[in-house]
Short mmCIF file of C-alpha atoms in Angstrom, two decimals:
data_model
loop_
_atom_site.label_atom_id
_atom_site.label_comp_id
_atom_site.label_asym_id
_atom_site.label_seq_id
_atom_site.Cartn_x
_atom_site.Cartn_y
_atom_site.Cartn_z
CA MET A 15 142.84 -7.35 -117.44
CA LEU A 16 146.32 -7.30 -116.93
CA LYS A 17 145.83 -9.83 -114.19
CA ASN A 18 143.48 -12.03 -116.39
CA PHE A 19 146.36 -11.93 -119.21
CA ARG A 20 148.90 -13.21 -116.81
CA THR A 21 146.96 -16.04 -115.72
CA LEU A 22 146.15 -17.01 -119.01
CA SER A 23 149.99 -16.99 -119.92
CA ILE A 24 151.08 -18.88 -116.53
CA THR A 25 148.59 -21.46 -117.65
CA ILE A 26 149.63 -21.91 -121.33
CA VAL A 27 153.16 -22.13 -120.33
CA MET A 28 152.33 -24.91 -117.70
CA LEU A 29 150.50 -26.65 -120.24
CA LEU A 30 153.29 -26.76 -122.86
CA ILE A 31 155.65 -28.24 -119.87
CA ASN A 32 153.20 -30.43 -118.95
CA SER A 33 153.02 -31.43 -122.90
CA ILE A 34 156.92 -31.80 -122.99
CA ALA A 35 157.08 -33.91 -119.75
CA PHE A 36 154.40 -36.21 -120.96
CA THR A 37 156.01 -37.19 -124.45
CA GLY A 38 159.44 -38.01 -122.32
CA CYS A 39 161.13 -35.19 -124.35
CA LYS A 40 161.51 -37.29 -127.22
CA ILE A 41 160.86 -36.38 -130.86
CA ASP A 42 157.46 -34.83 -132.23
CA THR A 43 156.49 -38.24 -134.13
CA ARG A 44 154.60 -36.28 -136.67
CA ASP A 45 157.70 -34.58 -138.15
CA ASN A 46 158.74 -36.79 -141.32
CA TYR A 47 162.11 -35.25 -141.45
CA GLY A 48 161.66 -34.24 -145.11
CA LEU A 49 160.47 -37.55 -146.61
CA ASP A 50 158.73 -36.98 -149.68
CA LYS A 51 156.94 -39.60 -151.50
CA ASP A 52 157.43 -37.75 -154.98
CA ASN A 53 161.24 -37.55 -153.91
CA PRO A 54 162.03 -40.87 -152.14
CA VAL A 55 165.39 -41.39 -149.96
CA ALA A 56 167.11 -44.64 -150.54
CA VAL A 57 168.71 -46.31 -147.57
CA GLU A 58 171.20 -49.38 -147.84
CA VAL A 59 170.95 -51.91 -145.42
CA TRP A 60 173.58 -54.82 -144.99
CA HIS A 61 172.66 -58.36 -143.11
CA TYR A 62 174.10 -61.39 -142.88
CA TYR A 63 170.80 -63.68 -143.39
CA ASN A 64 171.05 -67.06 -145.44
CA GLY A 65 168.53 -69.49 -146.39
CA ILE A 66 165.15 -69.14 -145.24
CA GLN A 67 166.11 -66.08 -143.33
CA LYS A 68 167.15 -64.24 -146.21
CA ILE A 69 164.22 -65.27 -148.46
CA GLN A 70 161.77 -63.89 -145.56
CA PHE A 71 163.91 -60.74 -145.12
CA ASP A 72 163.86 -59.75 -148.95
CA LYS A 73 160.16 -60.64 -149.07
CA MET A 74 159.65 -58.09 -146.09
CA VAL A 75 161.93 -55.11 -147.65
CA GLU A 76 159.96 -55.62 -150.74
CA GLU A 77 156.73 -55.56 -149.30
CA PHE A 78 157.86 -52.18 -147.03
CA ASN A 79 158.93 -50.53 -150.49
CA LYS A 80 155.58 -51.49 -152.03
CA SER A 81 153.44 -50.26 -149.39
CA VAL A 82 154.66 -47.79 -146.43
CA GLY A 83 157.74 -47.06 -147.88
CA LYS A 84 156.07 -45.97 -151.51
CA ASP A 85 153.55 -43.88 -149.34
CA LYS A 86 156.50 -42.22 -147.27
CA GLY A 87 159.27 -41.89 -149.49
CA ILE A 88 161.40 -44.51 -148.36
CA ILE A 89 163.27 -47.13 -150.63
CA VAL A 90 165.17 -50.10 -148.84
CA GLU A 91 167.89 -51.66 -150.50
CA ALA A 92 168.97 -54.57 -148.70
CA PHE A 93 172.26 -56.59 -149.36
CA ASN A 94 173.53 -59.74 -147.77
CA GLN A 95 177.21 -59.40 -147.38
CA GLY A 96 177.79 -63.51 -146.65
CA SER A 97 178.37 -64.54 -142.92
CA VAL A 98 178.56 -62.15 -140.16
CA SER A 99 182.29 -62.01 -139.82
CA GLU A 100 182.66 -61.24 -143.57
CA LEU A 101 179.88 -58.64 -143.14
CA THR A 102 182.03 -57.00 -139.83
CA ASP A 103 185.46 -57.39 -141.95
CA LYS A 104 183.91 -55.19 -144.64
CA VAL A 105 182.66 -52.59 -142.30
CA ILE A 106 186.27 -52.79 -140.42
CA ASP A 107 187.63 -52.05 -143.87
CA ILE A 108 185.70 -49.15 -144.38
CA THR A 109 186.44 -47.31 -141.19
CA LYS A 110 190.31 -48.32 -141.73
CA LYS A 111 189.76 -46.34 -145.27
CA LYS A 112 191.30 -49.31 -146.67
CA VAL A 113 192.03 -49.39 -150.60
CA GLY A 114 189.14 -50.90 -152.39
CA ALA A 115 186.73 -50.79 -149.45
CA GLU A 116 183.03 -49.96 -150.18
CA LYS A 117 180.95 -47.42 -149.19
CA MET A 118 179.78 -47.50 -145.69
CA PRO A 119 175.74 -48.66 -145.64
CA ASP A 120 173.01 -46.27 -143.92
CA ALA A 121 172.88 -49.52 -141.63
CA PHE A 122 174.10 -52.85 -141.17
CA MET A 123 173.70 -55.71 -138.72
CA ALA A 124 176.07 -56.26 -135.79
CA TYR A 125 176.74 -57.89 -132.70
CA PRO A 126 177.50 -55.75 -129.36
CA ASP A 127 180.83 -56.42 -129.59
CA THR A 128 181.19 -54.78 -133.18
CA ALA A 129 178.50 -51.79 -132.18
CA TYR A 130 181.03 -50.96 -129.49
CA GLU A 131 184.01 -50.95 -131.58
CA ILE A 132 182.30 -48.88 -133.94
CA GLU A 133 180.58 -46.66 -131.59
CA LYS A 134 183.72 -45.64 -130.10
CA LEU A 135 184.78 -44.29 -133.55
CA GLY A 136 181.88 -41.98 -132.87
CA LEU A 137 179.97 -43.33 -136.37
CA LEU A 138 177.07 -44.64 -135.03
CA SER A 139 173.72 -42.62 -134.41
CA ASP A 140 170.81 -43.06 -131.55
CA PHE A 141 167.67 -44.72 -132.74
CA GLY A 142 165.78 -43.11 -129.71
CA LYS A 143 166.01 -39.61 -131.54
CA TYR A 144 163.13 -40.78 -133.88
CA MET A 145 161.17 -43.12 -131.45
CA SER A 146 159.04 -42.13 -128.71
CA GLU A 147 159.60 -43.95 -124.94
CA ASN A 148 156.24 -45.47 -125.55
CA GLU A 149 157.30 -47.04 -128.98
CA ILE A 150 160.73 -48.14 -126.87
CA ASN A 151 158.74 -49.61 -124.14
CA LYS A 152 156.78 -51.97 -126.24
CA TYR A 153 160.30 -54.30 -126.82
CA ILE A 154 161.41 -56.55 -124.39
CA ASP A 155 163.67 -55.05 -121.55
CA SER A 156 166.75 -57.17 -122.13
CA TYR A 157 166.91 -56.65 -125.59
CA ILE A 158 166.68 -52.76 -125.40
CA ASN A 159 169.21 -52.88 -122.66
CA GLU A 160 171.68 -54.98 -124.94
CA GLY A 161 171.14 -52.18 -127.40
CA LYS A 162 172.31 -49.30 -125.09
CA LEU A 163 175.87 -50.78 -124.57
CA ASP A 164 175.87 -49.61 -121.08
CA THR A 165 174.62 -46.30 -121.50
CA GLU A 166 171.22 -44.82 -120.46
CA ASP A 167 170.10 -42.50 -123.06
CA LYS A 168 171.30 -43.92 -126.16
CA LEU A 169 169.60 -46.62 -128.26
CA THR A 170 172.61 -48.01 -130.36
CA ILE A 171 171.43 -51.31 -131.40
CA PHE A 172 168.00 -51.94 -132.70
CA PRO A 173 166.53 -55.49 -132.10
CA LEU A 174 165.19 -57.13 -134.95
CA ALA A 175 164.87 -60.96 -134.03
CA LYS A 176 166.73 -62.85 -131.34
CA SER A 177 167.61 -66.39 -130.77
CA THR A 178 168.53 -68.89 -127.76
CA GLU A 179 169.64 -72.06 -127.34
CA ILE A 180 167.87 -75.56 -127.09
CA LEU A 181 168.48 -79.08 -127.03
CA ILE A 182 167.29 -81.13 -130.06
CA VAL A 183 167.12 -85.15 -130.11
CA ASN A 184 166.89 -87.74 -132.63
CA LYS A 185 163.61 -88.93 -131.28
CA THR A 186 163.31 -92.06 -133.33
CA ASP A 187 167.13 -93.52 -132.32
CA TRP A 188 166.37 -92.38 -128.75
CA GLU A 189 163.18 -94.26 -128.41
CA THR A 190 165.25 -97.36 -129.35
CA PHE A 191 168.04 -96.84 -127.09
CA SER A 192 165.64 -95.73 -124.18
CA GLU A 193 163.65 -98.91 -124.57
CA GLU A 194 166.47 -101.27 -124.28
CA THR A 195 168.04 -99.76 -121.49
CA ASN A 196 165.49 -97.91 -119.58
CA ALA A 197 167.41 -94.45 -120.17
CA ASP A 198 165.27 -91.66 -118.54
CA ILE A 199 164.23 -88.62 -120.78
CA SER A 200 164.43 -86.64 -117.56
CA GLU A 201 168.31 -87.01 -117.56
CA PHE A 202 168.17 -84.11 -120.21
CA ASN A 203 167.53 -81.50 -118.02
CA THR A 204 171.09 -81.37 -116.83
CA TRP A 205 174.21 -81.62 -118.07
CA GLU A 206 175.06 -84.17 -115.07
CA GLY A 207 172.19 -86.15 -116.81
CA ILE A 208 173.68 -85.84 -120.27
CA ALA A 209 177.14 -87.09 -119.55
CA ASN A 210 175.37 -89.81 -117.64
CA LEU A 211 173.09 -90.89 -120.68
CA ALA A 212 176.17 -90.07 -123.29
CA LYS A 213 178.07 -92.89 -121.16
CA LYS A 214 174.98 -95.44 -121.20
CA TYR A 215 174.66 -94.74 -125.00
CA TYR A 216 178.41 -95.53 -125.62
CA ASP A 217 178.49 -98.77 -123.21
CA TRP A 218 174.97 -99.78 -125.34
CA THR A 219 176.11 -99.48 -128.88
CA ASP A 220 179.51 -100.88 -127.81
CA ARG A 221 177.86 -104.28 -126.90
CA LYS A 222 176.04 -104.48 -130.15
CA THR A 223 179.38 -105.37 -131.85
CA GLU A 224 182.42 -107.83 -131.29
CA ALA A 225 184.62 -105.25 -131.77
CA LYS A 226 185.92 -103.49 -128.19
CA ASP A 227 185.75 -99.78 -127.57
CA ASP A 228 183.66 -98.98 -130.80
CA GLY A 229 180.94 -97.50 -128.95
CA LYS A 230 178.94 -94.51 -130.83
CA THR A 231 179.40 -90.85 -129.99
CA PHE A 232 175.77 -89.56 -127.84
CA PHE A 233 176.02 -85.83 -127.98
CA GLY A 234 177.62 -82.70 -129.29
CA ARG A 235 177.05 -79.01 -129.15
CA ASP A 236 177.63 -75.75 -131.18
CA ALA A 237 179.05 -72.40 -129.57
CA MET A 238 181.41 -73.66 -126.91
CA ALA A 239 181.72 -70.29 -125.78
CA ASN A 240 178.23 -70.40 -124.68
CA TYR A 241 178.81 -73.52 -122.61
CA MET A 242 181.69 -71.88 -120.73
CA ILE A 243 180.04 -68.39 -120.41
CA ILE A 244 176.33 -69.61 -119.50
CA GLY A 245 177.69 -72.40 -117.32
CA SER A 246 179.87 -70.15 -115.26
CA GLN A 247 176.90 -67.49 -114.95
CA GLU A 248 174.57 -70.68 -113.32
CA LEU A 249 177.39 -71.51 -110.80
CA GLY A 250 177.58 -68.37 -109.71
CA GLU A 251 180.48 -66.67 -111.23
CA GLU A 252 180.42 -64.52 -114.36
CA ILE A 253 183.55 -64.61 -116.80
CA PHE A 254 183.32 -61.04 -117.94
CA LYS A 255 181.85 -58.53 -115.40
CA VAL A 256 181.70 -55.28 -116.75
CA THR A 257 180.60 -52.37 -114.33
CA ASN A 258 180.72 -48.72 -115.13
CA GLY A 259 182.75 -49.65 -118.41
CA LYS A 260 185.49 -51.34 -116.61
CA LEU A 261 186.09 -55.18 -117.29
CA GLU A 262 186.72 -57.57 -114.79
CA VAL A 263 187.85 -61.01 -115.73
CA ASN A 264 186.58 -64.07 -113.43
CA ILE A 265 187.66 -67.33 -114.38
CA ASN A 266 186.78 -69.50 -111.47
CA GLU A 267 189.08 -72.42 -110.68
CA LYS A 268 186.13 -74.58 -109.00
CA VAL A 269 183.34 -73.77 -111.97
CA MET A 270 186.02 -74.37 -114.50
CA ARG A 271 186.61 -78.09 -113.22
CA LYS A 272 182.72 -78.41 -113.21
CA LEU A 273 182.67 -77.29 -116.88
CA TRP A 274 185.65 -79.37 -117.39
CA ASP A 275 184.40 -82.63 -115.87
CA ASN A 276 180.79 -82.33 -117.86
CA PHE A 277 182.42 -81.72 -121.42
CA TYR A 278 186.12 -82.76 -121.54
CA VAL A 279 185.71 -85.89 -119.78
CA PRO A 280 183.07 -87.09 -121.82
CA TYR A 281 184.49 -86.03 -124.85
CA ILE A 282 187.87 -87.83 -124.33
CA ASN A 283 185.82 -90.95 -123.38
CA GLY A 284 184.07 -90.63 -126.70
CA TYR A 285 180.71 -90.05 -125.41
CA TYR A 286 180.79 -86.49 -126.89
CA GLY A 287 181.86 -85.40 -130.20
CA ALA A 288 182.22 -82.59 -133.11
CA TYR A 289 183.23 -83.55 -136.58
CA GLY A 290 181.57 -81.57 -138.76
CA ARG A 291 181.12 -77.82 -139.21
CA PHE A 292 177.84 -77.77 -137.09
CA ARG A 293 176.51 -80.56 -134.62
CA SER A 294 173.36 -80.86 -137.22
CA ASP A 295 175.61 -82.12 -139.89
CA ASP A 296 176.95 -84.49 -137.49
CA ALA A 297 173.32 -86.08 -136.66
CA LYS A 298 172.96 -86.14 -140.55
CA VAL A 299 175.23 -89.06 -140.59
CA GLY A 300 174.54 -90.65 -137.42
CA ASN A 301 177.45 -89.59 -135.63
CA ILE A 302 175.55 -88.19 -132.57
CA ILE A 303 171.80 -88.09 -131.64
CA ALA A 304 171.69 -85.28 -129.53
CA LEU A 305 172.57 -81.49 -129.88
CA VAL A 306 172.48 -78.17 -128.03
CA GLY A 307 172.35 -75.58 -130.76
CA SER A 308 170.68 -72.41 -131.67
CA THR A 309 166.87 -71.95 -132.43
CA SER A 310 167.71 -70.64 -135.84
CA GLY A 311 169.56 -73.71 -136.60
CA ALA A 312 166.65 -76.10 -135.43
CA GLY A 313 165.41 -76.21 -139.14
CA TYR A 314 168.74 -77.53 -140.12
CA PHE A 315 168.15 -80.65 -137.67
CA PRO A 316 167.86 -83.53 -140.55
CA ASP A 317 164.93 -85.43 -141.06
CA SER A 318 166.88 -88.64 -141.92
CA VAL A 319 170.04 -90.22 -141.13
CA ILE A 320 172.34 -91.38 -143.94
CA THR A 321 174.04 -94.62 -143.05
CA ASN A 322 176.23 -94.65 -146.48
CA ASP A 323 176.08 -93.76 -149.85
CA ASP A 324 173.12 -95.53 -150.82
CA GLN A 325 171.10 -96.09 -147.49
CA ASN A 326 169.24 -93.70 -145.27
CA TYR A 327 166.45 -93.99 -142.72
CA LYS A 328 163.56 -91.17 -141.64
CA ILE A 329 164.00 -89.89 -137.98
CA GLU A 330 161.57 -87.82 -136.11
CA SER A 331 162.94 -85.13 -133.78
CA MET A 332 162.16 -83.91 -130.30
CA ILE A 333 162.97 -80.23 -128.92
CA LEU A 334 163.77 -80.08 -125.16
CA PRO A 335 164.97 -77.18 -123.07
CA LEU A 336 168.63 -76.08 -122.73
CA PRO A 337 170.38 -78.20 -120.17
CA LYS A 338 171.61 -76.36 -116.93
CA PHE A 339 173.58 -77.65 -114.04
CA LYS A 340 172.27 -79.48 -110.82
CA ASP A 341 173.84 -77.02 -108.43
CA SER A 342 172.51 -73.61 -110.04
CA LYS A 343 170.26 -71.59 -108.44
CA VAL A 344 169.21 -69.88 -111.51
CA ALA A 345 168.90 -71.32 -115.23
CA TYR A 346 170.31 -68.88 -117.81
CA MET A 347 169.65 -69.25 -121.41
CA PRO A 348 171.92 -67.11 -124.03
CA GLN A 349 170.54 -64.02 -125.62
CA GLN A 350 171.85 -63.89 -129.16
CA ALA A 351 171.49 -62.59 -132.95
CA ALA A 352 172.80 -59.27 -134.25
CA GLY A 353 170.49 -56.21 -134.24
CA MET A 354 170.56 -53.08 -136.66
CA VAL A 355 173.18 -50.49 -136.02
CA MET A 356 172.38 -47.15 -138.03
CA ILE A 357 175.56 -44.83 -139.36
CA LYS A 358 175.49 -41.28 -138.30
CA SER A 359 174.24 -39.33 -141.52
CA ASP A 360 171.35 -36.82 -141.88
CA SER A 361 168.12 -36.83 -139.91
CA ARG A 362 166.18 -37.63 -143.30
CA HIS A 363 168.14 -40.81 -143.72
CA GLU A 364 168.47 -42.06 -140.23
CA TYR A 365 164.74 -41.30 -139.55
CA ALA A 366 163.93 -43.45 -142.94
CA VAL A 367 166.20 -46.30 -141.66
CA THR A 368 164.22 -46.07 -138.13
CA GLU A 369 160.64 -46.24 -139.87
CA PHE A 370 161.70 -49.44 -141.54
CA LEU A 371 162.67 -51.25 -138.63
CA LYS A 372 159.58 -50.16 -136.77
CA TRP A 373 157.66 -51.45 -139.51
CA PHE A 374 159.68 -54.67 -139.64
CA THR A 375 159.21 -55.07 -135.88
CA GLU A 376 155.72 -54.58 -135.84
CA SER A 377 153.98 -57.55 -133.58
CA ASP A 378 152.33 -59.57 -136.29
CA ARG A 379 155.12 -58.93 -139.06
CA ASN A 380 158.06 -59.66 -136.95
CA ALA A 381 156.13 -63.09 -135.59
CA LYS A 382 156.13 -64.36 -138.95
CA PHE A 383 159.48 -63.57 -139.82
CA SER A 384 160.55 -64.82 -136.57
CA ILE A 385 158.87 -68.22 -136.60
CA ALA A 386 160.07 -68.53 -140.17
CA ALA A 387 163.59 -68.12 -139.26
CA GLY A 388 163.53 -69.93 -135.73
CA TYR A 389 163.93 -66.41 -133.79
CA LEU A 390 162.13 -64.91 -131.36
CA PRO A 391 159.84 -61.74 -131.66
CA VAL A 392 161.44 -58.76 -130.07
CA LYS A 393 158.21 -57.02 -128.80
CA LYS A 394 156.69 -57.71 -125.50
CA GLU A 395 153.13 -58.39 -126.93
CA ALA A 396 154.43 -61.14 -129.48
CA ASN A 397 156.80 -62.91 -127.09
CA HIS A 398 154.08 -65.61 -126.12
CA SER A 399 153.29 -68.77 -126.74
CA GLU A 400 149.84 -68.07 -127.30
CA PHE A 401 150.65 -65.37 -129.83
CA ILE A 402 152.77 -67.62 -131.69
CA GLU A 403 150.48 -70.47 -131.91
CA GLY A 404 147.82 -68.26 -133.09
CA LYS A 405 149.94 -67.33 -135.98
CA ILE A 406 150.49 -71.01 -136.37
CA ASN A 407 147.17 -72.01 -136.28
CA ASN A 408 146.11 -69.48 -138.91
CA ASN A 409 148.56 -70.73 -141.08
CA ASP A 410 150.41 -67.47 -141.10
CA VAL A 411 153.64 -69.07 -141.52
CA LEU A 412 153.00 -71.71 -144.42
CA ASP A 413 156.12 -73.70 -145.67
CA VAL A 414 157.82 -73.17 -142.22
CA PRO A 415 159.32 -76.51 -140.72
CA LYS A 416 157.88 -77.94 -137.81
CA LYS A 417 160.99 -77.88 -136.08
CA SER A 418 161.59 -74.30 -136.29
CA GLN A 419 158.01 -73.77 -134.91
CA GLU A 420 158.57 -76.12 -132.19
CA ALA A 421 162.14 -74.40 -131.38
CA VAL A 422 160.29 -71.10 -131.09
CA LEU A 423 157.76 -72.44 -129.04
CA GLU A 424 160.24 -74.25 -126.56
CA ALA A 425 162.43 -70.89 -126.28
CA ILE A 426 159.51 -68.88 -125.20
CA ASP A 427 158.34 -71.58 -122.63
CA GLN A 428 161.96 -71.45 -121.50
CA GLU A 429 161.81 -67.72 -120.52
CA ARG A 430 159.38 -69.02 -118.12
CA THR A 431 161.93 -70.46 -115.61
CA TYR A 432 165.36 -69.37 -117.06
CA LYS A 433 166.79 -66.00 -117.36
CA PHE A 434 168.44 -64.36 -120.46
CA TYR A 435 172.10 -63.69 -120.33
CA ALA A 436 173.77 -61.38 -122.84
CA SER A 437 177.43 -60.73 -122.91
CA LYS A 438 178.69 -57.56 -122.21
CA ALA A 439 180.75 -55.58 -125.13
CA PHE A 440 184.35 -54.39 -123.97
CA ASN A 441 187.66 -54.28 -125.58
CA GLY A 442 188.92 -57.71 -126.87
CA ALA A 443 185.68 -59.29 -126.45
CA ASP A 444 185.84 -60.86 -130.09
CA GLU A 445 189.13 -62.69 -129.25
CA ALA A 446 188.16 -63.64 -125.76
CA ARG A 447 185.02 -65.26 -127.05
CA ASP A 448 186.74 -66.89 -129.82
CA ILE A 449 189.25 -68.37 -126.96
CA LEU A 450 186.20 -69.55 -125.09
CA GLU A 451 185.03 -71.19 -128.09
CA LYS A 452 188.17 -73.00 -128.99
CA SER A 453 189.96 -73.70 -125.91
CA MET A 454 188.32 -76.80 -124.13
CA LEU A 455 186.91 -78.00 -127.38
CA GLU A 456 190.22 -78.39 -129.27
CA LYS A 457 192.37 -79.50 -126.07
CA ALA A 458 189.26 -82.31 -125.81
CA LYS A 459 189.82 -83.22 -129.35
CA ILE A 460 193.53 -83.47 -129.40
CA ASP A 461 193.47 -85.61 -126.28
CA ARG A 462 190.35 -88.08 -127.62
CA GLU A 463 193.01 -88.67 -130.61
CA LYS A 464 195.80 -89.58 -128.13
CA VAL A 465 193.41 -91.93 -125.97
CA LYS A 466 192.50 -93.79 -129.63
CA SER A 467 196.13 -94.26 -130.29
CA LEU A 468 196.76 -95.73 -126.75
CA LEU A 469 193.67 -98.35 -127.47
CA LYS A 470 195.17 -99.24 -130.76
CA LYS A 471 198.65 -99.88 -128.83
CA GLY A 472 196.63 -102.30 -126.54
CA ILE A 473 196.04 -100.20 -123.67
CA SER A 474 192.93 -100.40 -121.28
CA ARG A 475 190.18 -98.10 -121.93
CA GLU A 476 190.50 -97.32 -118.40
CA GLU A 477 194.00 -96.54 -118.15
CA ALA A 478 194.14 -94.66 -121.17
CA ILE A 479 191.45 -92.17 -120.07
CA LYS A 480 193.09 -92.12 -116.61
CA SER A 481 196.12 -90.89 -117.95
CA PHE A 482 194.23 -87.84 -119.19
CA ASN A 483 191.94 -87.15 -116.76
CA THR A 484 194.13 -85.59 -114.19
CA ASP A 485 194.54 -82.60 -111.70
CA ASP A 486 197.80 -81.61 -113.82
CA ASN A 487 195.97 -81.88 -117.33
CA PHE A 488 193.01 -79.83 -116.08
CA ASN A 489 195.46 -76.82 -113.88
CA ASN A 490 197.78 -76.95 -117.15
CA TRP A 491 194.77 -76.07 -119.57
CA LEU A 492 193.46 -73.64 -116.83
CA GLU A 493 196.56 -71.63 -116.63
CA ASP A 494 196.68 -71.41 -120.41
CA LEU A 495 192.91 -70.54 -120.78
CA ARG A 496 193.85 -67.63 -117.87
CA LYS A 497 197.08 -66.41 -119.80
CA SER A 498 195.41 -66.37 -123.04
CA ILE A 499 192.26 -64.60 -121.96
CA ASN A 500 194.48 -61.90 -119.94
CA ALA A 501 196.68 -61.45 -123.30
CA VAL A 502 193.46 -60.27 -125.20
CA THR A 503 191.69 -58.26 -122.35
#
């Protein structure tokens, strides 16, 4: 009798151990952490979505509150805080307890750099406490890894929707140019090819007028920091390498020269340009006909070009892959867009936030939001062209610009041959990225104006360019860049 009882006890213990192991030592997902639909908990969420993104997000918050939230006892209160920098500034002010600062929300959108700074203060909770391993594994691995901030066991950033970069072309004006010059569309595949196309376009437009050296700019890009970071990575040299929490800055001279030759040099020649706030603004007034920008901004690419106050003409757009360098062994695409972080509070509020985000990122729902906003869905199941095309064909994303749909499909297609690259968080990351954003672009803008001044004085274009396209000019810029980066890291 005693022997049988002992055997039964051992069996029960082993079953319990296996049960715990099977669940990955995660929480019991049946636990509702005190949620009560008759006494709902309100959670405040801050975001920076605007335009169609805000409209879609607000709709989904309302849908959640009327359905799942109502049944579970969760009320989500979502507030736009302006731009991402404005949102970040407000959060930082709260952590510094500045006079007039608002109350900290339960959750807010943040890039890894911001999350890293707030995490150092011990203020952020772990979404993993309220999710099973099976639930987490349904999300794209690189998105989850980014959200762990170099830790193995804490999910600090919850992925909502991601974006990357693509090439957008004014197809109408491109076709005219291509027909008259035999310009090859395949040259859009590489940065070297785009520089060559831009020179051809400048010369072609220059020949159309009697005035000398008045050719038009062909190309521009948003997010110069991405050009620097992704370009370096493609050419085999990672600028910011973080290993076990330690940062190594690597600004390789040979790589920087390649980046310089394929941006600075075309820019001072007048082949590239940056005039408005965004390159889509430049495309709208005909200052450029091709640009690299975010998938989330594809919907802003113009449907017509304004030639003056009274005249404009309709154009079609063309979405192409992000260019790469000819010498790159692996093509990279930036992994972008903020996720959601959660402030430490009590399990009831934290669980409520997590439940909303899990609901928001369910494959069907997240795909609808992503397509409408120019983002990529965050779950593996939804991150396929067939899945997205199914939503489009079923009219699940009505009133979404075709450009946004095509941008998402192109980006998903890019994933087959490109690798995602997400910059790691480290002390001074924001400042370092800002330096990369401005350093080469501002130098190019200043020197382009100097070239134009020389042209007005009667100096030949060849001589004017030659005076700036020198080893000394490059080396001085490179030295300043290194000093600036080292000063903030």
